[in-house]
Coordinates of C-alpha atoms and ligand atoms in Angstrom, one line a residue:
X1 CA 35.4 116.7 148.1
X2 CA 38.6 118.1 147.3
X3 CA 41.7 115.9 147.6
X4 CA 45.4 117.7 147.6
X5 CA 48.3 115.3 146.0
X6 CA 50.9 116.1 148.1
X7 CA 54.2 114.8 145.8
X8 CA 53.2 117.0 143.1
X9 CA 55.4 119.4 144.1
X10 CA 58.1 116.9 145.1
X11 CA 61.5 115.1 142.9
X12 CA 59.5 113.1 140.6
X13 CA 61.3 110.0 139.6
X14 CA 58.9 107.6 138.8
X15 CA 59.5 106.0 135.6
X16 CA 55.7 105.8 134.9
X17 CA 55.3 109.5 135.8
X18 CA 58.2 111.0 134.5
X19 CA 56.5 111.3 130.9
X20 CA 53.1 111.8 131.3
X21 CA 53.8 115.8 133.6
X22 CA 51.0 118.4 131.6
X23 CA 52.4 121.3 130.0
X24 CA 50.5 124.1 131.2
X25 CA 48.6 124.2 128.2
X26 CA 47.6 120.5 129.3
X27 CA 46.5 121.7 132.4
X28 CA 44.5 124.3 131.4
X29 CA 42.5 122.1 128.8
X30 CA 41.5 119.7 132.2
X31 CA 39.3 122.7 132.9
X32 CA 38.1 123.7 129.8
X33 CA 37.3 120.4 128.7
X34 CA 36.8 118.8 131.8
X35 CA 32.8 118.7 131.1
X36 CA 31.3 114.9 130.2
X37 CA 31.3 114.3 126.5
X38 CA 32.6 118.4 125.3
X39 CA 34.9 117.2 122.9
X40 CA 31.4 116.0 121.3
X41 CA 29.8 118.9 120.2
X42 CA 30.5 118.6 116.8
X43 CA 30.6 115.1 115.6
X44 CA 29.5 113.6 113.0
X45 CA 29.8 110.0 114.1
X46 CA 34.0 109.5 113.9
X47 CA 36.4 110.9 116.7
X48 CA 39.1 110.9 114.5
X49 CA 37.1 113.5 112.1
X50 CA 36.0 115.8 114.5
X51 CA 36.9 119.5 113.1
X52 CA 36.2 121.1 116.1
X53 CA 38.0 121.2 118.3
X54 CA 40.8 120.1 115.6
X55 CA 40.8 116.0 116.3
X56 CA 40.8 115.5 112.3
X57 CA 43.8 117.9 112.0
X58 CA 45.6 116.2 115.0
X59 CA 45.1 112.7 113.6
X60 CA 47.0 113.3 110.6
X61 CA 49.4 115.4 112.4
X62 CA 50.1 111.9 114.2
X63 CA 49.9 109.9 111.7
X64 CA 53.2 111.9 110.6
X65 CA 55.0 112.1 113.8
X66 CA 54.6 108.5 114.0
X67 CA 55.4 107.5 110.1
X68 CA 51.8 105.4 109.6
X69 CA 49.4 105.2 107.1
X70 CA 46.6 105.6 109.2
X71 CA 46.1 106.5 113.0
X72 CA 43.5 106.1 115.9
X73 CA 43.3 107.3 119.0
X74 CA 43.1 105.0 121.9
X75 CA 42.6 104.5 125.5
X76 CA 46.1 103.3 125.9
X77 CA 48.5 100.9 124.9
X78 CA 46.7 98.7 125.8
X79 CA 43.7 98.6 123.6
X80 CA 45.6 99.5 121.0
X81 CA 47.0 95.7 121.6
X82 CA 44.0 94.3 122.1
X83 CA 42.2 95.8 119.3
X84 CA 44.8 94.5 116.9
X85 CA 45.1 91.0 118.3
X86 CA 41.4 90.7 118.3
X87 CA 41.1 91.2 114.9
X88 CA 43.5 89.2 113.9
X89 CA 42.4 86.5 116.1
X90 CA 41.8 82.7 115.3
X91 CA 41.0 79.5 116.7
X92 CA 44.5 77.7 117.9
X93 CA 46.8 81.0 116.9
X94 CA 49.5 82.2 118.6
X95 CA 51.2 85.5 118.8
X96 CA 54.7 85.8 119.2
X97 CA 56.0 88.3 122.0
X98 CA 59.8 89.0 123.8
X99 CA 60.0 87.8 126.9
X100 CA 60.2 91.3 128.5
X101 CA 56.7 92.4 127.5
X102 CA 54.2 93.9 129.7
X103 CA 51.8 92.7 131.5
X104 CA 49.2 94.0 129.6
X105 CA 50.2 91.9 126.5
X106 CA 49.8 88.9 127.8
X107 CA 45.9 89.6 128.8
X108 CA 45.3 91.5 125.9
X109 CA 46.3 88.1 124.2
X110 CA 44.5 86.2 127.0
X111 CA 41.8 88.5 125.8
X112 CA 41.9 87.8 122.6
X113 CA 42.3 84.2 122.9
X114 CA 45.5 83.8 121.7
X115 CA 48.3 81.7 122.5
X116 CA 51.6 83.5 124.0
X117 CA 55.0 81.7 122.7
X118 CA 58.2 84.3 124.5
X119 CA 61.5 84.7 122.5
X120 CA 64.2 84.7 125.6
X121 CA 66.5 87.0 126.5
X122 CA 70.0 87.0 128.0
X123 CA 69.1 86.9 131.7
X124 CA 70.9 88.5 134.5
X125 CA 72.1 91.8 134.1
X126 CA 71.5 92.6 130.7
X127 CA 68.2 90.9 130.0
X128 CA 68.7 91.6 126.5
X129 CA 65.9 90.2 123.8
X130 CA 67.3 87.8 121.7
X131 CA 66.5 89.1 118.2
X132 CA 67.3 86.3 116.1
X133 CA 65.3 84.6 118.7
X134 CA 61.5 86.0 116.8
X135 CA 62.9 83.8 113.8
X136 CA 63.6 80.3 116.2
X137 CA 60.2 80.6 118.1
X138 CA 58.2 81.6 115.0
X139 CA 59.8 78.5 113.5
X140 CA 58.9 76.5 116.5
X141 CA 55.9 77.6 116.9
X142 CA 53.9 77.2 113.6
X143 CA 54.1 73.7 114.2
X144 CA 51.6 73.9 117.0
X145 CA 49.4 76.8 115.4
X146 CA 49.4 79.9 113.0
X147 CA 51.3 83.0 114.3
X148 CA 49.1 85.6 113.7
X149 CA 51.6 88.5 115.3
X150 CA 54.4 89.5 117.0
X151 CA 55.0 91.9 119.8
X152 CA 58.3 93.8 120.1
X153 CA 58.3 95.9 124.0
X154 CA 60.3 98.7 122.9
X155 CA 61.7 99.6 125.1
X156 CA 60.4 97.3 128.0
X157 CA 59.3 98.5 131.0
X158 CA 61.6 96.2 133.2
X159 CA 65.1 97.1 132.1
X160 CA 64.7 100.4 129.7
X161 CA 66.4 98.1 127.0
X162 CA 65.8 98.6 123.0
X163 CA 66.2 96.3 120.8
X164 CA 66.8 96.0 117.5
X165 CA 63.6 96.5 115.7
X166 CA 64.4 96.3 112.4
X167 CA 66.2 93.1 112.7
X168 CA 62.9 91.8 114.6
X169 CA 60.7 93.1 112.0
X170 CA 62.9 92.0 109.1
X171 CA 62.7 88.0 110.7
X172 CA 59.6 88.4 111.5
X173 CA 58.5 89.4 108.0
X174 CA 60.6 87.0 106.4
X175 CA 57.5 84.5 108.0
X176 CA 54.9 86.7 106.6
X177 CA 54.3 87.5 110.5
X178 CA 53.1 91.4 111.2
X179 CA 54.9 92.9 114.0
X180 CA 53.7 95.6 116.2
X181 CA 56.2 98.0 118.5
X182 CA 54.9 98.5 122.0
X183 CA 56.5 102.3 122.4
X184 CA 54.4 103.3 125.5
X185 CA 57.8 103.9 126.7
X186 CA 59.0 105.2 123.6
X187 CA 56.3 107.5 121.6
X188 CA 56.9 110.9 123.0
X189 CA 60.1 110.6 124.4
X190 CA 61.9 109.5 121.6
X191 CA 61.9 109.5 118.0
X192 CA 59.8 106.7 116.6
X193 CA 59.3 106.4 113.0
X194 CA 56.9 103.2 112.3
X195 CA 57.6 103.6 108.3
X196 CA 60.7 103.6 108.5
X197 CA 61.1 100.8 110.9
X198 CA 58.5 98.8 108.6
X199 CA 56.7 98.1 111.7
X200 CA 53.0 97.2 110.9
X201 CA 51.8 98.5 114.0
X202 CA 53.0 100.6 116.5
X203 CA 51.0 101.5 120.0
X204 CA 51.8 104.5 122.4
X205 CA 50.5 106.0 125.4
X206 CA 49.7 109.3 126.7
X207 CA 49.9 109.0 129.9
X208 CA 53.1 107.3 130.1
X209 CA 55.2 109.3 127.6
X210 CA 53.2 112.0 126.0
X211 CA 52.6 114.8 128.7
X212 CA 48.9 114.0 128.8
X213 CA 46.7 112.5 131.5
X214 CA 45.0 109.2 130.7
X215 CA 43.6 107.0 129.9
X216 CA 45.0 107.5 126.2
X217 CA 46.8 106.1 123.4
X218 CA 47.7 106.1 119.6
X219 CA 47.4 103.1 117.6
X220 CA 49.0 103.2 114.5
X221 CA 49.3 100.8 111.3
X222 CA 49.9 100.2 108.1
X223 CA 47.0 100.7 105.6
X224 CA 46.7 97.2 104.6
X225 CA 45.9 96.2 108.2
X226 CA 43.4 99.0 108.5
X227 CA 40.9 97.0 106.4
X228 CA 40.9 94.5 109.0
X229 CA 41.4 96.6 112.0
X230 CA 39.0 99.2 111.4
X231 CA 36.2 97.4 109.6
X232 CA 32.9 98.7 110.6
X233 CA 29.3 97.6 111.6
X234 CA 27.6 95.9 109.7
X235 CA 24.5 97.6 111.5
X236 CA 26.0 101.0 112.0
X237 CA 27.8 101.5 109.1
X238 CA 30.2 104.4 110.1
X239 CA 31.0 102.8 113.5
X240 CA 34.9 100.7 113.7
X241 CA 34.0 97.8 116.0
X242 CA 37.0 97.1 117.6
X243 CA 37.4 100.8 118.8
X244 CA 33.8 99.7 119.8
X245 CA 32.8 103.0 117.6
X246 CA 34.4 105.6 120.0
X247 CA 37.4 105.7 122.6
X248 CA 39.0 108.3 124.2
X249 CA 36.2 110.7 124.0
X250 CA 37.3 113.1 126.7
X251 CA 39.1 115.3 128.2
X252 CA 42.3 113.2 128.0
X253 CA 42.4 113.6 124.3
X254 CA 42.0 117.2 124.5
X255 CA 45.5 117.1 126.9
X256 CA 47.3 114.6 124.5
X257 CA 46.4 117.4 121.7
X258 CA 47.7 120.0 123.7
X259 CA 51.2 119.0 124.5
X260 CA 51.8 117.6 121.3
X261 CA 54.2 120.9 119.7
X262 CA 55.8 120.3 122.8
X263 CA 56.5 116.7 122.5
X264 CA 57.7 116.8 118.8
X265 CA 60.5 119.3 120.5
X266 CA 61.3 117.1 123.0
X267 CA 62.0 114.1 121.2
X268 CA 64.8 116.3 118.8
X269 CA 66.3 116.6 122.5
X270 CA 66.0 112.5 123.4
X271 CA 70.2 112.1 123.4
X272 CA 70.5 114.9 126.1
X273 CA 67.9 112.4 128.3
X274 CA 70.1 109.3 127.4
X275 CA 73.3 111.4 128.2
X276 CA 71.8 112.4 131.3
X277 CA 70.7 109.0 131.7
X278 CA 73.9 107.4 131.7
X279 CA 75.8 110.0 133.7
X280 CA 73.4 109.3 136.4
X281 CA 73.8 105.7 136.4
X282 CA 77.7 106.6 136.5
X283 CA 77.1 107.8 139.5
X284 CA 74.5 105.5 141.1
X285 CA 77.9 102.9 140.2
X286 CA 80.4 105.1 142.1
X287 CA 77.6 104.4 145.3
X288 CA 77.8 100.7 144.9
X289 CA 74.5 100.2 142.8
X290 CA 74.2 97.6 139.7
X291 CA 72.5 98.8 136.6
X292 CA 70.3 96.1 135.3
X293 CA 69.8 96.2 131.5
X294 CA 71.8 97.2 128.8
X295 CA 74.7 98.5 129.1
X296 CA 75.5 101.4 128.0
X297 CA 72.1 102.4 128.9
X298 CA 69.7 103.6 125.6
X299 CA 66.7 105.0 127.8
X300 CA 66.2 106.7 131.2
X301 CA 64.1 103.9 132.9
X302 CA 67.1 102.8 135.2
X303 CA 66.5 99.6 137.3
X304 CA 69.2 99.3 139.8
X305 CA 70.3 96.4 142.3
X306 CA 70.7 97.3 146.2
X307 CA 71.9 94.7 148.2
X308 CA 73.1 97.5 150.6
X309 CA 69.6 98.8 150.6
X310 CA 68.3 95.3 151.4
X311 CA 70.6 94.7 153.9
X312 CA 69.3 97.8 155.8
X313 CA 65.8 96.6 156.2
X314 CA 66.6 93.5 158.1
X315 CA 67.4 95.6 160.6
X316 CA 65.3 98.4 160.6
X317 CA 62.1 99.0 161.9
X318 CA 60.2 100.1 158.9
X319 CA 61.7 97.0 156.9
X320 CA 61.3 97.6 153.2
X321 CA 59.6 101.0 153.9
X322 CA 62.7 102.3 155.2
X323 CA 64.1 104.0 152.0
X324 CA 60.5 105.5 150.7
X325 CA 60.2 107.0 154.0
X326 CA 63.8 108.3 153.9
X327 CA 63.1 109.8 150.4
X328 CA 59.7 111.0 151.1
X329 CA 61.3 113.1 153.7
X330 CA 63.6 115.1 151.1
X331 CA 60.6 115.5 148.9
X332 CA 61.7 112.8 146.3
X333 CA 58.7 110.6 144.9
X334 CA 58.9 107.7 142.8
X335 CA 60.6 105.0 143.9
X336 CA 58.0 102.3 144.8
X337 CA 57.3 101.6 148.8
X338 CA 58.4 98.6 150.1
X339 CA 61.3 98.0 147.2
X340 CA 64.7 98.1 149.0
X341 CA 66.6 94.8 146.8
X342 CA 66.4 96.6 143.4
X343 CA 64.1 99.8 142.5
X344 CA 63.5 101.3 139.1
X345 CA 63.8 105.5 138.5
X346 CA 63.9 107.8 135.9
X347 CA 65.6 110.4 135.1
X348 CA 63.7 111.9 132.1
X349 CA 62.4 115.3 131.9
X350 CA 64.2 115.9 135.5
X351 CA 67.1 118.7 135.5
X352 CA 70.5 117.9 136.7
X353 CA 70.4 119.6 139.4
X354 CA 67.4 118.0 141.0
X355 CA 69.2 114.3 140.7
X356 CA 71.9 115.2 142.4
X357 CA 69.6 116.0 144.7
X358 CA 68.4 112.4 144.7
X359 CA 71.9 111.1 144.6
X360 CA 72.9 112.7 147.5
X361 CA 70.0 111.6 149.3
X362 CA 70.7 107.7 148.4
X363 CA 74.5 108.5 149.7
X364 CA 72.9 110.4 153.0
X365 CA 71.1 107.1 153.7
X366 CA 73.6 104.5 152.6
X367 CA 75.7 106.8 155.1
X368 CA 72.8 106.9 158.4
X369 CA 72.8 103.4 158.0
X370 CA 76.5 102.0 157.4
X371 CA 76.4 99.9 160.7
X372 CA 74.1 98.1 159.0
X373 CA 75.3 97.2 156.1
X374 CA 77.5 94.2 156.2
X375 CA 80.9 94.6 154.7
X376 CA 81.1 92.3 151.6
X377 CA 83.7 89.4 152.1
Ligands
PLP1 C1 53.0 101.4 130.7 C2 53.1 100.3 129.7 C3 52.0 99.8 129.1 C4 50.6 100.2 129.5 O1 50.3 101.4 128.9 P1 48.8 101.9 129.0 O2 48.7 103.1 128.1 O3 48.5 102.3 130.4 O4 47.9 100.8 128.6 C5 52.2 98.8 128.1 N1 53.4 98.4 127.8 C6 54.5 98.9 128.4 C7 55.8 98.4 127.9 C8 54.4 99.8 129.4 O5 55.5 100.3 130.0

């Protein structure tokens, strides 16, 4: 069975698609590589010393691009939580997170059997994280448990917002509580130096922001965490249990290594993106549309109100699948079906040209449908 995927060839605006488009050296290693266990010929027991093809050489490469000590491959962002939470796990302990996290944080926690305590954030429209808030709910919390780690989302995937890390990290530390950076949405796109932040861990993901198809990730940390992290079998003494001796041992790794030279060029261009960003929000303003999160904007996942858009499918027959629909038929994918009060997009990667393609289309529809839309009082 062959199945065609029709959008490929359309406006791609998803946010959690945006990132992850092969290079066509990507693409050509899905072939190559695409047979069941490959990238295996050659090991000696450790994906991340594999010689050939170059894993061992890529590792390290990573390890710089991402200022860490030491560096694993994952199979996302997510394990790379979960491994670190599990190891660090106790009985009644509680890891610290910003209440924009993921989803995936919270069950890797669940997971881990942790205990979830959120620092707040500014609510409606900013949603900004409250930094000096790690420093108040640490406080808090180490009454009812140890905190065993915190969890920065930067940036989240709600609003596109960044916080400061360093100020995070600095209160964090100031409890003797490690801190790792969620960058699935950063890694890739943007600069992220986990040294220099003083982050002790920091998790990416391929397939979100690294040109690469998934499932992978990068899990990086500080060498004093590696010790616990990556301690091995006791039976199979080259084996690191929490990567359950082996991950991403596919094809997906051989991707992730294939567009890396062209992600460390794109991140030198990440201020064109925000540029681009914000110019494109300007405009989505001009139509009427409220940009949720910060303001200005510091990333290309947008998240925009549209009452208008709302309005319109009370009345319509497709309801909320009236504005996918209307997109789909100019060829523009990625805004989710079924969303009409507020929709998330991104503009990253995509040329100028094609959003305004996108922007006329939102003013073609707003337009079709102005009976609809009641006048605001
Ligand atoms: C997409 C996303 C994840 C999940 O990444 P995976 O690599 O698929 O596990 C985690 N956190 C944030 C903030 C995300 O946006």
């Amino acid at each position: 069975m062959f199945v065609e995927r029709k959008v490929r060839e359309f406006i791609n605006v998803d946010p959690l698609q945006t990132g992850g488009v092969l290079t066509e050296d990507a693409r050509r290693m899905l072939v190559e590589w695409g047979d069941g266990y490959s990238v295996c010929d050659f090991c000696e027991g450790n994906l991340h010393e594999i010689r050939n093809p170059p894993v061992k050489e890529f590792v390290q490469e990573l390890a710089e691009f991402l200022d860490c000590d030491v560096v694993r491959i994952t199979n996302g962002a997510r394990e790379g939580k979960f491994a670190v939470m599990h190891s660090l796990a106790k009985r009644n302990a509680w890891v610290v997170v910003d209440s924009n996290a993921h989803y995936s944080t919270y069950l890797a926690a669940e997971r881990a059997g942790l205990n979830v305590a959120e620092v707040p954030n500014t609510g409606h429209p900013e949603f900004r994280i409250v930094e000096d808030g790690f420093a108040e709910v640490i406080e808090e919390t180490r009454k009812k448990g140890e905190v065993v780690l915190a969890v920065l989302t930067y940036p989240d995937g709600k609003y596109g917002n960044l916080p400061d890390a360093k100020r995070v990290i600095r209160a964090c530390h100031d409890y003797g509580v490690p801190v790792l950076l969620n960058c699935a949405y950063s890694v890739g796109r943007m600069e992220v130096k986990a040294g220099k932040l003083d982050a002790d861990f920091v998790v990416g993901s391929g397939h979100k922001s690294m040109a690469s198809a998934g499932p992978i990730g990068v899990l990086g940390m500080k060498e004093e965490f590696a010790k616990v992290v990556l301690r091995r079998s006791e039976r199979f003494g080259n084996k690191e249990v929490e990567l359950l001796g082996c991950t991403a041992r596919g094809v997906p790794l051989m991707t992730l290594m294939a567009s890396f030279d062209h992600v460390r060029e794109r991140v030198k261009r990440w201020e064109e993106e925000v540029e681009k960003a914000r110019w494109f929000c300007g405009k989505m303003e001009e139509m009427g549309f409220g940009l949720l999160g910060e303001k200005p904007h510091n990333h290309d996942l947008l998240h925009f109100e549209s009452p208008q858009f709302y309005e319109i499918s009370k009345r319509v027959k497709a309801r909320g699948y009236f504005l996918y629909k209307e997109l789909k038929k100019r060829r523009i994918h990625g805004i989710k079906p079924g969303r009409t009060r507020s929709f998330k997009i991104s503009t990253y990667m995509v040329p100028k040209e094609k959003l305004e393609i996108v922007l006329e289309a939102f003013k073609e529809i707003l337009e079709k449908y102005q009976s609809f839309i009641t006048p605001p009082k």
